[in-house]
Coordinates of C-alpha atoms and ligand atoms in Angstrom, one line a residue:
M383 CA -43.2 -32.4 -91.1
K384 CA -46.1 -31.4 -89.0
D385 CA -47.2 -27.8 -88.7
I386 CA -45.0 -26.1 -86.1
H387 CA -47.1 -23.6 -84.1
K388 CA -44.8 -20.7 -83.2
S389 CA -45.8 -18.8 -80.1
S390 CA -46.3 -15.1 -80.6
K391 CA -45.0 -14.5 -77.0
K392 CA -41.6 -12.9 -77.1
D393 CA -38.7 -14.6 -75.1
L394 CA -37.7 -11.8 -72.8
Y395 CA -35.0 -13.8 -71.0
E396 CA -32.2 -11.9 -69.4
A397 CA -29.5 -14.1 -67.8
P398 CA -28.8 -13.3 -64.1
D399 CA -25.1 -12.8 -63.2
Y400 CA -25.1 -11.5 -59.7
F401 CA -21.4 -12.1 -58.9
L402 CA -20.1 -11.1 -62.3
V403 CA -19.2 -14.7 -63.2
D404 CA -18.9 -13.5 -66.8
D405 CA -15.5 -12.0 -65.7
L406 CA -14.3 -15.6 -65.2
L407 CA -15.0 -16.5 -68.8
T408 CA -12.9 -15.9 -71.9
E409 CA -14.1 -13.9 -74.9
E410 CA -14.5 -17.2 -76.8
H411 CA -16.6 -18.7 -73.9
K412 CA -18.9 -15.7 -74.1
L413 CA -19.2 -15.8 -77.9
I414 CA -20.2 -19.5 -77.7
R415 CA -22.6 -18.9 -74.9
D416 CA -24.2 -16.0 -76.6
A417 CA -24.6 -17.9 -79.9
V418 CA -26.4 -20.7 -78.2
R419 CA -28.5 -18.2 -76.2
T420 CA -29.6 -16.5 -79.4
W421 CA -30.4 -19.8 -81.1
V422 CA -32.5 -20.9 -78.1
K423 CA -34.5 -17.7 -78.2
K424 CA -35.1 -18.0 -82.0
E425 CA -35.6 -21.7 -82.4
V426 CA -36.5 -23.3 -79.1
S427 CA -38.6 -20.8 -77.0
P428 CA -41.2 -20.2 -79.8
I429 CA -42.0 -23.8 -80.3
I430 CA -41.1 -25.8 -77.2
E431 CA -44.3 -25.3 -75.1
D432 CA -46.4 -26.6 -78.0
F433 CA -44.1 -29.7 -78.6
A434 CA -44.1 -30.4 -74.8
Q435 CA -47.9 -30.1 -74.6
R436 CA -48.2 -32.6 -77.5
A437 CA -45.5 -34.8 -76.1
E438 CA -43.6 -34.6 -79.4
F439 CA -39.9 -34.6 -80.0
P440 CA -38.9 -31.6 -82.0
K441 CA -36.6 -33.6 -84.3
H442 CA -36.2 -30.6 -86.7
L443 CA -33.9 -29.0 -84.0
I444 CA -31.2 -31.6 -84.6
P445 CA -29.3 -29.9 -87.4
G446 CA -29.3 -26.6 -85.4
L447 CA -27.9 -28.4 -82.3
A448 CA -25.2 -29.9 -84.5
S449 CA -24.2 -26.6 -86.0
L450 CA -23.8 -25.1 -82.6
G451 CA -21.3 -27.8 -81.7
A452 CA -23.7 -29.2 -79.0
F453 CA -23.0 -32.8 -80.2
G454 CA -19.6 -33.7 -78.8
P455 CA -18.3 -30.2 -77.8
T456 CA -15.1 -31.6 -76.4
I457 CA -14.5 -34.3 -79.1
P458 CA -11.6 -33.3 -81.3
V459 CA -12.3 -31.6 -84.6
N460 CA -10.7 -34.4 -86.7
Y461 CA -13.6 -36.6 -85.7
G462 CA -16.2 -33.9 -86.4
G463 CA -16.4 -32.6 -82.7
A464 CA -16.1 -29.0 -81.7
G465 CA -12.8 -29.4 -80.0
L466 CA -13.9 -27.0 -77.2
D467 CA -12.9 -26.9 -73.5
Y468 CA -15.2 -28.0 -70.6
I469 CA -16.3 -24.5 -69.7
S470 CA -17.6 -24.1 -73.2
Y471 CA -19.3 -27.4 -73.0
G472 CA -20.9 -26.4 -69.7
L473 CA -22.1 -23.1 -71.1
I474 CA -23.7 -24.8 -74.1
M475 CA -25.6 -27.1 -71.8
Q476 CA -26.7 -24.2 -69.6
E477 CA -28.2 -22.3 -72.5
I478 CA -29.9 -25.3 -74.1
E479 CA -31.5 -26.4 -70.8
R480 CA -32.6 -22.7 -70.2
G481 CA -34.8 -23.6 -73.2
D482 CA -35.8 -27.1 -72.1
S483 CA -34.2 -30.0 -70.2
G484 CA -35.4 -32.4 -72.9
I485 CA -33.5 -30.7 -75.6
R486 CA -30.4 -30.7 -73.4
S487 CA -31.0 -34.4 -72.8
T488 CA -30.8 -35.0 -76.5
A489 CA -27.5 -33.2 -76.7
S490 CA -26.1 -34.8 -73.5
V491 CA -26.9 -38.3 -74.7
Q492 CA -25.5 -37.7 -78.2
G493 CA -22.3 -36.0 -77.0
S494 CA -21.5 -37.5 -73.6
L495 CA -23.1 -41.0 -73.8
V496 CA -22.7 -42.0 -77.4
M497 CA -19.9 -40.0 -79.0
Y498 CA -17.7 -40.0 -75.8
P499 CA -17.6 -43.8 -75.4
I500 CA -16.9 -44.3 -79.1
Y501 CA -14.1 -41.7 -78.8
A502 CA -12.7 -43.0 -75.5
Y503 CA -13.2 -46.8 -75.9
G504 CA -13.7 -47.4 -79.6
S505 CA -11.4 -48.7 -82.4
E506 CA -10.2 -46.2 -85.0
E507 CA -12.7 -47.8 -87.5
Q508 CA -15.6 -47.2 -85.1
K509 CA -14.5 -43.6 -84.5
T510 CA -14.2 -42.7 -88.2
K511 CA -17.4 -44.6 -89.1
F512 CA -19.7 -43.1 -86.5
L513 CA -18.3 -39.8 -84.9
P514 CA -18.6 -37.5 -87.9
K515 CA -22.1 -38.6 -88.6
L516 CA -23.1 -38.2 -84.9
A517 CA -21.4 -34.7 -84.7
S518 CA -23.3 -33.5 -87.8
G519 CA -26.6 -34.9 -86.6
E520 CA -26.9 -37.2 -89.6
F521 CA -27.1 -40.0 -87.0
L522 CA -28.9 -39.8 -83.7
G523 CA -27.6 -42.1 -80.9
C524 CA -28.9 -43.4 -77.6
F525 CA -27.3 -45.0 -74.5
G526 CA -28.6 -48.3 -73.0
L527 CA -27.5 -48.9 -69.4
T528 CA -30.7 -49.0 -67.3
E529 CA -32.8 -52.1 -67.3
P530 CA -36.4 -52.7 -66.1
D531 CA -35.1 -54.3 -62.9
H532 CA -31.6 -52.6 -62.6
G533 CA -31.6 -48.8 -62.4
S534 CA -29.4 -47.4 -59.6
D535 CA -27.4 -50.7 -59.6
P536 CA -26.5 -51.2 -63.2
G537 CA -23.7 -53.6 -62.3
S538 CA -26.5 -56.2 -61.7
M539 CA -27.7 -56.0 -65.4
I540 CA -28.8 -59.2 -67.1
T541 CA -28.6 -58.1 -70.8
N542 CA -25.9 -60.4 -72.2
I543 CA -23.8 -61.3 -75.2
K544 CA -22.7 -64.8 -76.3
D545 CA -19.6 -65.4 -78.4
M546 CA -20.6 -67.3 -81.5
G547 CA -17.1 -67.4 -83.0
D548 CA -17.3 -64.8 -85.8
H549 CA -20.0 -62.7 -84.1
Y550 CA -21.9 -62.1 -80.8
V551 CA -25.5 -62.7 -80.1
L552 CA -27.2 -60.0 -77.9
N553 CA -30.3 -60.7 -75.7
G554 CA -32.1 -58.6 -73.1
S555 CA -33.7 -55.2 -72.7
K556 CA -33.1 -51.7 -71.6
M557 CA -35.6 -49.2 -70.1
W558 CA -36.0 -45.4 -70.0
I559 CA -33.7 -44.8 -72.9
S560 CA -33.6 -41.1 -74.1
N561 CA -33.7 -40.7 -77.9
S562 CA -34.2 -44.4 -78.4
P563 CA -37.3 -44.3 -80.7
Y564 CA -35.4 -42.0 -83.1
A565 CA -31.9 -43.4 -82.7
D566 CA -29.9 -44.8 -85.6
I567 CA -27.4 -46.4 -83.2
A568 CA -27.4 -47.5 -79.6
V569 CA -24.4 -47.8 -77.3
V570 CA -25.4 -50.8 -75.2
W571 CA -23.8 -52.3 -72.1
A572 CA -24.1 -56.0 -71.7
K573 CA -22.4 -58.9 -69.8
D574 CA -20.3 -61.5 -71.6
E575 CA -20.2 -65.2 -70.7
Q576 CA -17.7 -64.4 -67.9
G577 CA -20.1 -61.8 -66.4
I578 CA -17.9 -58.9 -67.5
I579 CA -19.6 -55.8 -68.7
R580 CA -18.8 -54.9 -72.3
G581 CA -19.9 -52.0 -74.5
L582 CA -21.1 -52.4 -78.1
I583 CA -22.8 -50.5 -80.9
V584 CA -26.2 -51.7 -82.0
E585 CA -27.4 -50.4 -85.4
K586 CA -31.1 -49.7 -86.1
S587 CA -31.2 -52.1 -89.0
M588 CA -30.1 -55.1 -87.1
E589 CA -32.6 -57.9 -87.0
G590 CA -34.2 -58.6 -83.6
F591 CA -33.7 -55.0 -82.4
S592 CA -36.6 -52.7 -81.6
A593 CA -37.0 -49.5 -79.7
P594 CA -40.6 -48.9 -78.6
E595 CA -41.5 -45.5 -77.3
I596 CA -42.6 -45.0 -73.7
H597 CA -45.8 -42.9 -73.6
G598 CA -47.6 -41.1 -70.8
K599 CA -44.7 -39.1 -69.2
W600 CA -45.5 -35.9 -67.3
S601 CA -41.9 -34.9 -67.5
L602 CA -39.4 -34.3 -70.4
R603 CA -42.4 -34.4 -72.7
A604 CA -40.4 -32.9 -75.6
S605 CA -37.8 -35.7 -75.3
A606 CA -38.5 -39.1 -76.8
T607 CA -37.9 -41.9 -74.2
G608 CA -38.1 -45.6 -75.1
E609 CA -37.0 -49.1 -74.5
L610 CA -34.4 -51.2 -76.3
V611 CA -35.4 -54.8 -76.9
F612 CA -32.8 -57.3 -78.1
N613 CA -34.0 -60.7 -79.3
N614 CA -31.0 -62.7 -80.6
V615 CA -29.5 -59.7 -82.3
K616 CA -26.4 -60.7 -84.3
I617 CA -23.6 -58.2 -83.4
P618 CA -20.5 -58.1 -85.6
K619 CA -17.3 -58.4 -83.6
E620 CA -16.1 -55.0 -85.0
N621 CA -19.0 -53.4 -83.1
I622 CA -17.6 -54.2 -79.7
F623 CA -15.5 -51.6 -77.9
P624 CA -12.0 -53.0 -77.7
N625 CA -10.6 -50.7 -75.1
I626 CA -12.9 -51.1 -72.1
S627 CA -14.4 -53.7 -69.9
G628 CA -16.3 -53.6 -66.5
I629 CA -18.8 -51.2 -65.0
K630 CA -16.2 -48.4 -65.1
G631 CA -16.9 -48.2 -68.8
P632 CA -20.5 -46.9 -68.6
L633 CA -19.8 -45.0 -65.3
G634 CA -17.0 -43.1 -67.1
C635 CA -19.5 -41.9 -69.7
L636 CA -21.8 -40.8 -66.9
N637 CA -19.1 -38.5 -65.6
Q638 CA -19.3 -36.6 -68.8
A639 CA -23.1 -36.3 -68.9
R640 CA -23.4 -35.5 -65.2
Y641 CA -20.9 -32.7 -65.7
G642 CA -23.1 -31.2 -68.4
I643 CA -26.2 -31.5 -66.1
A644 CA -24.4 -29.6 -63.4
W645 CA -24.4 -26.6 -65.7
G646 CA -27.6 -27.4 -67.6
A647 CA -29.9 -27.5 -64.6
L648 CA -28.7 -24.1 -63.6
G649 CA -29.9 -22.9 -67.0
A650 CA -33.4 -24.1 -66.1
A651 CA -33.1 -22.4 -62.7
M652 CA -32.1 -19.1 -64.3
D653 CA -35.0 -19.2 -66.6
C654 CA -37.4 -19.8 -63.7
Y655 CA -35.8 -17.0 -61.7
D656 CA -35.8 -14.5 -64.5
T657 CA -39.5 -15.3 -65.3
A658 CA -40.5 -14.9 -61.6
L659 CA -38.6 -11.7 -61.1
R660 CA -40.2 -10.1 -64.2
Y661 CA -43.6 -11.3 -63.2
S662 CA -43.2 -10.0 -59.6
K663 CA -42.5 -6.5 -60.9
E664 CA -45.5 -6.5 -63.3
R665 CA -48.2 -8.3 -61.3
M666 CA -50.2 -5.9 -59.1
Q667 CA -52.1 -7.0 -56.0
F668 CA -53.3 -4.9 -53.1
G669 CA -52.4 -1.9 -55.2
R670 CA -48.7 -2.7 -55.7
P671 CA -46.3 -5.1 -57.4
I672 CA -46.2 -8.4 -55.7
G673 CA -42.4 -8.1 -55.8
G674 CA -42.7 -5.4 -53.2
F675 CA -44.0 -7.9 -50.6
Q676 CA -41.3 -9.3 -48.3
L677 CA -42.4 -12.9 -48.7
Q678 CA -41.9 -12.7 -52.5
Q679 CA -38.6 -10.9 -52.1
K680 CA -37.4 -13.7 -49.8
K681 CA -38.1 -16.3 -52.5
L682 CA -36.4 -14.2 -55.2
A683 CA -33.4 -13.4 -53.0
E684 CA -32.9 -17.0 -52.0
M685 CA -33.2 -18.1 -55.7
I686 CA -30.4 -15.7 -56.9
T687 CA -28.2 -16.8 -53.9
E688 CA -28.5 -20.5 -54.8
I689 CA -28.0 -19.8 -58.5
T690 CA -24.8 -17.8 -57.8
K691 CA -23.4 -20.6 -55.5
G692 CA -24.2 -23.2 -58.2
Q693 CA -22.6 -21.1 -60.9
L694 CA -19.4 -20.8 -59.0
L695 CA -19.3 -24.5 -58.2
A696 CA -20.0 -25.4 -61.9
W697 CA -17.3 -23.0 -63.1
R698 CA -14.7 -24.4 -60.6
L699 CA -15.6 -27.9 -61.7
G700 CA -15.1 -26.9 -65.3
V701 CA -11.6 -25.6 -64.5
L702 CA -10.8 -28.9 -62.7
K703 CA -12.2 -30.8 -65.7
N704 CA -10.0 -28.8 -68.1
E705 CA -7.0 -29.6 -65.9
G706 CA -8.0 -33.3 -65.8
R707 CA -8.4 -33.1 -62.0
A708 CA -12.2 -33.3 -61.5
T709 CA -13.1 -36.5 -59.5
P710 CA -16.3 -38.5 -60.1
A711 CA -17.4 -37.6 -56.6
Q712 CA -17.0 -33.8 -57.3
I713 CA -19.1 -34.3 -60.4
S714 CA -21.7 -36.1 -58.3
M715 CA -21.8 -33.2 -55.8
A716 CA -22.2 -30.6 -58.5
K717 CA -24.9 -32.6 -60.4
R718 CA -26.9 -33.1 -57.2
N719 CA -26.5 -29.5 -56.0
S720 CA -27.5 -27.9 -59.4
V721 CA -30.6 -30.1 -59.8
E722 CA -31.8 -29.6 -56.3
T723 CA -31.2 -25.8 -56.7
A724 CA -33.2 -25.8 -59.9
I725 CA -36.1 -28.0 -58.7
N726 CA -36.5 -25.8 -55.6
I727 CA -36.4 -22.6 -57.6
A728 CA -38.9 -24.0 -60.2
R729 CA -41.3 -24.8 -57.4
E730 CA -40.9 -21.3 -55.7
A731 CA -41.2 -19.5 -59.1
R732 CA -44.4 -21.4 -59.8
Q733 CA -45.8 -20.1 -56.6
I734 CA -44.8 -16.5 -57.4
L735 CA -46.7 -16.8 -60.7
G736 CA -49.9 -17.8 -58.9
G737 CA -52.5 -19.4 -61.2
M738 CA -50.6 -18.4 -64.3
G739 CA -47.7 -20.5 -63.1
I740 CA -49.6 -23.7 -63.9
T741 CA -50.1 -22.7 -67.6
G742 CA -48.0 -23.0 -70.7
E743 CA -48.0 -19.2 -71.0
Y744 CA -44.8 -19.3 -68.9
P745 CA -42.0 -21.9 -68.9
V746 CA -41.9 -22.5 -65.2
M747 CA -44.2 -25.5 -64.8
R748 CA -42.6 -27.2 -67.8
H749 CA -39.1 -26.8 -66.2
M750 CA -40.5 -28.0 -62.9
M751 CA -41.9 -31.2 -64.4
N752 CA -38.8 -31.7 -66.5
L753 CA -36.5 -31.5 -63.5
E754 CA -38.4 -34.4 -61.8
S755 CA -36.6 -36.6 -64.4
V756 CA -33.3 -34.7 -64.2
V757 CA -33.2 -35.4 -60.4
T758 CA -33.6 -39.1 -61.1
Y759 CA -31.6 -39.8 -64.2
E760 CA -27.8 -39.9 -64.4
G761 CA -27.9 -41.2 -60.8
T762 CA -30.7 -40.2 -58.4
H763 CA -30.4 -37.5 -55.8
D764 CA -29.9 -40.1 -53.1
I765 CA -27.3 -42.1 -55.0
H766 CA -25.2 -38.9 -55.5
L767 CA -25.5 -38.1 -51.8
L768 CA -24.2 -41.7 -51.0
I769 CA -21.3 -41.2 -53.5
T770 CA -20.3 -38.1 -51.6
G771 CA -20.8 -40.0 -48.3
M772 CA -18.5 -42.8 -49.5
D773 CA -15.9 -40.3 -50.7
I774 CA -15.6 -38.4 -47.4
T775 CA -15.9 -41.4 -45.0
G776 CA -14.2 -44.1 -47.1
L777 CA -17.2 -46.3 -46.2
N778 CA -19.4 -47.8 -48.9
A779 CA -23.1 -47.6 -48.2
F780 CA -23.9 -49.6 -51.4
Q781 CA -22.5 -52.9 -50.1
Ligands
LIG190 P1 -18.2 -49.6 -57.6 O1 -17.9 -50.9 -57.0 O2 -18.3 -48.4 -56.7 O3 -17.1 -49.3 -58.7 C1 -16.7 -50.3 -59.7 C2 -15.6 -49.7 -60.6 O4 -16.1 -48.5 -61.3 C3 -15.3 -47.4 -60.9 N1 -16.1 -46.2 -60.8 C4 -16.1 -45.3 -61.7 N2 -15.3 -45.1 -62.8 C5 -15.5 -44.0 -63.5 N3 -16.5 -43.0 -63.2 C6 -17.3 -43.2 -62.1 N4 -18.2 -42.3 -61.8 C7 -17.1 -44.4 -61.3 N5 -17.7 -44.8 -60.2 C8 -17.1 -46.0 -59.9 C9 -14.7 -47.8 -59.6 O5 -13.5 -47.1 -59.3 C10 -14.4 -49.3 -59.8 O6 -13.3 -49.4 -60.7 P2 -12.3 -50.7 -60.6 O7 -11.2 -50.4 -61.5 O8 -11.9 -50.8 -59.1 O9 -13.2 -51.9 -61.0 O10 -19.5 -49.7 -58.5 P3 -20.9 -50.1 -58.1 O11 -21.4 -51.1 -59.1 O12 -21.1 -50.5 -56.7 O13 -21.7 -48.8 -58.4 C11 -21.7 -47.7 -57.6 C12 -22.8 -46.6 -58.0 C13 -24.1 -46.9 -57.3 C14 -22.2 -45.3 -57.6 C15 -23.1 -46.6 -59.6 O14 -23.6 -47.8 -60.0 C16 -24.0 -45.5 -60.0 O15 -23.5 -44.4 -60.3 N6 -25.3 -45.8 -60.1 C17 -26.3 -44.8 -60.7 C18 -26.7 -45.3 -62.1 C19 -26.8 -44.2 -63.1 O16 -26.4 -43.1 -62.9 N7 -27.4 -44.5 -64.2 C20 -27.6 -43.6 -65.3 C21 -28.1 -44.2 -66.5 S1 -27.9 -43.2 -68.0 C22 -29.0 -42.0 -67.8 O17 -29.6 -41.9 -66.9 C23 -29.0 -41.1 -69.0 S2 -30.2 -39.9 -68.8 C24 -30.3 -39.1 -70.2 C25 -29.7 -37.7 -70.2 O18 -28.6 -37.5 -69.7 O19 -30.4 -36.8 -70.6
LIG191 P1 -34.4 -47.3 -58.7 O1 -32.9 -47.6 -58.8 O2 -35.3 -48.4 -58.5 O3 -34.5 -46.3 -57.4 C1 -35.8 -46.1 -56.8 C2 -35.5 -45.3 -55.5 O4 -34.7 -46.0 -54.6 C3 -34.7 -43.9 -55.8 O5 -35.2 -42.9 -55.0 C4 -33.3 -44.3 -55.4 O6 -32.6 -43.1 -55.0 C5 -33.5 -45.3 -54.2 N1 -32.4 -46.2 -54.0 C6 -31.9 -47.1 -54.9 N2 -30.8 -47.7 -54.3 C7 -30.6 -47.1 -53.1 C8 -29.6 -47.2 -52.1 N3 -28.6 -48.1 -52.2 N4 -29.7 -46.4 -51.0 C9 -30.7 -45.6 -50.9 N5 -31.7 -45.4 -51.8 C10 -31.6 -46.1 -52.9 N6 -31.0 -44.7 -68.5 C11 -30.2 -45.0 -69.5 O7 -29.4 -46.0 -69.4 N7 -30.2 -44.3 -70.6 C12 -30.9 -43.2 -70.8 O8 -30.9 -42.5 -71.8 C13 -31.9 -42.8 -69.8 N8 -32.7 -41.8 -69.9 C14 -33.7 -41.6 -69.0 C15 -34.7 -40.7 -69.3 C16 -35.7 -40.5 -68.4 C17 -36.8 -39.5 -68.7 C18 -35.7 -41.2 -67.1 C19 -36.8 -40.9 -66.1 C20 -34.7 -42.1 -66.9 C21 -33.7 -42.3 -67.8 N9 -32.7 -43.3 -67.6 C22 -31.9 -43.6 -68.6 C23 -32.8 -44.2 -66.4 C24 -32.3 -43.5 -65.1 O9 -30.9 -43.4 -65.1 C25 -32.8 -44.3 -63.9 O10 -34.2 -44.1 -63.8 C26 -32.1 -44.0 -62.7 O11 -30.8 -44.4 -62.7 C27 -32.8 -44.6 -61.4 O12 -33.1 -46.0 -61.7 P2 -34.6 -46.5 -61.4 O13 -35.6 -45.6 -62.1 O14 -34.6 -48.0 -61.7 O15 -34.8 -46.3 -59.8

């Protein structure tokens, strides 16, 4: 493993909780949240800036993420998952993304987009073969839905499978796939000869399958993103999900991941707010702390207001998820709101830090750039607005 340069800068993060949202959590929730917070301070904060600057995926964090239960928090324990509720899952994502959106991405993809479909749509053999290895981090997975020419409209995908009798043959390609260069397996969505979308598990060793990395990103630099290329890949029939067909298969996985982002993005927002608040009290200009100026107070006051609104929305969504009552449109609203909140706060926090805000001395610019991906993946800002629009009017703007 390469030399890991640990920063000597101490992580001074103190989580904001202006409306005592902690009172809505159980003791178990707080224990889980605090364990992840401590891990992020110890393992992520000291190294993440360096990995992001070098655009390198900190693969060595995988066992730690697994031991926290970050891979498949809601998957039952008999399959290796953590068997937790949705508030716990949300809190885990919040704390990890407080460290870095790219690390949260790794956990989201593994738990919500790889383990969840295997659990929800897979055969018993698929579950027992793959879930424990994914939960423990022995295997890393990725999720292939987006194609070079089909992003917001995945239903138009052209990646396809042909039935050859005793196996299928897969052809096509996927684009912008988180974790793909390091993944042992890929959950891939492809059309069959009837044009029906099916889900399948592609294994790294399969001939004709490659996952080249995409370089040159200014965002999520500590997360590995790549393509998936399928050239006559022979897929055994037992690798097809038996219990799902149609676009609702992949969209059902997105509900899980978008829910995690609704909490996660608030973590990034909290880190930016906390950093800017501390800086505003220490940085002196015109003979007093810049936090004493009304313009800076306006920024900070609006940040904590938006964070608090987002926290309450995420918590309520978690309760509805636990009760099985959360709708996809509610999840869209929360994902969109949290990411918009976070991106605005990151931009304002960067201004409060002045010139220091553009450096890696502080986490703010990294969060800001990361959030440019978070606002686009898992459904863009505009797509989620149109989902809300469709839900409240009953009129579909996509057709
Ligand atoms: P539409 O005609 O509206 O619906 C077709 C069928 O799907 C059902 N459905 C859903 N089911 C479960 N969950 C959802 N969220 C669902 N949304 C729709 C729907 O009820 C219907 O069912 P049925 O039984 O009647 O057939 O579908 P459409 O093709 O017109 O799509 C609508 C649209 C635009 C909302 C959808 O395509 C969409 O969400 N597009 C955005 C694409 C997207 O989010 N891609 C994400 C790729 S993965 C990723 O980015 C990972 S990032 C890595 C990380 O997280 O870190
Ligand atoms: P497009 O769909 O081309 O959209 C371009 C613009 O047009 C957007 O602003 C969009 O809002 C707008 N637009 C599109 N349709 C409409 C409409 N009907 N009305 C109004 N405006 C519209 N995908 C995966 O499958 N797996 C992954 O692991 C994954 N990881 C990712 C990681 C990163 C870092 C990034 C950047 C993306 C990742 N994605 C992944 C892909 C991501 O989900 C897509 O980028 C996203 O869904 C948008 O698709 P697109 O980039 O093709 O944009």
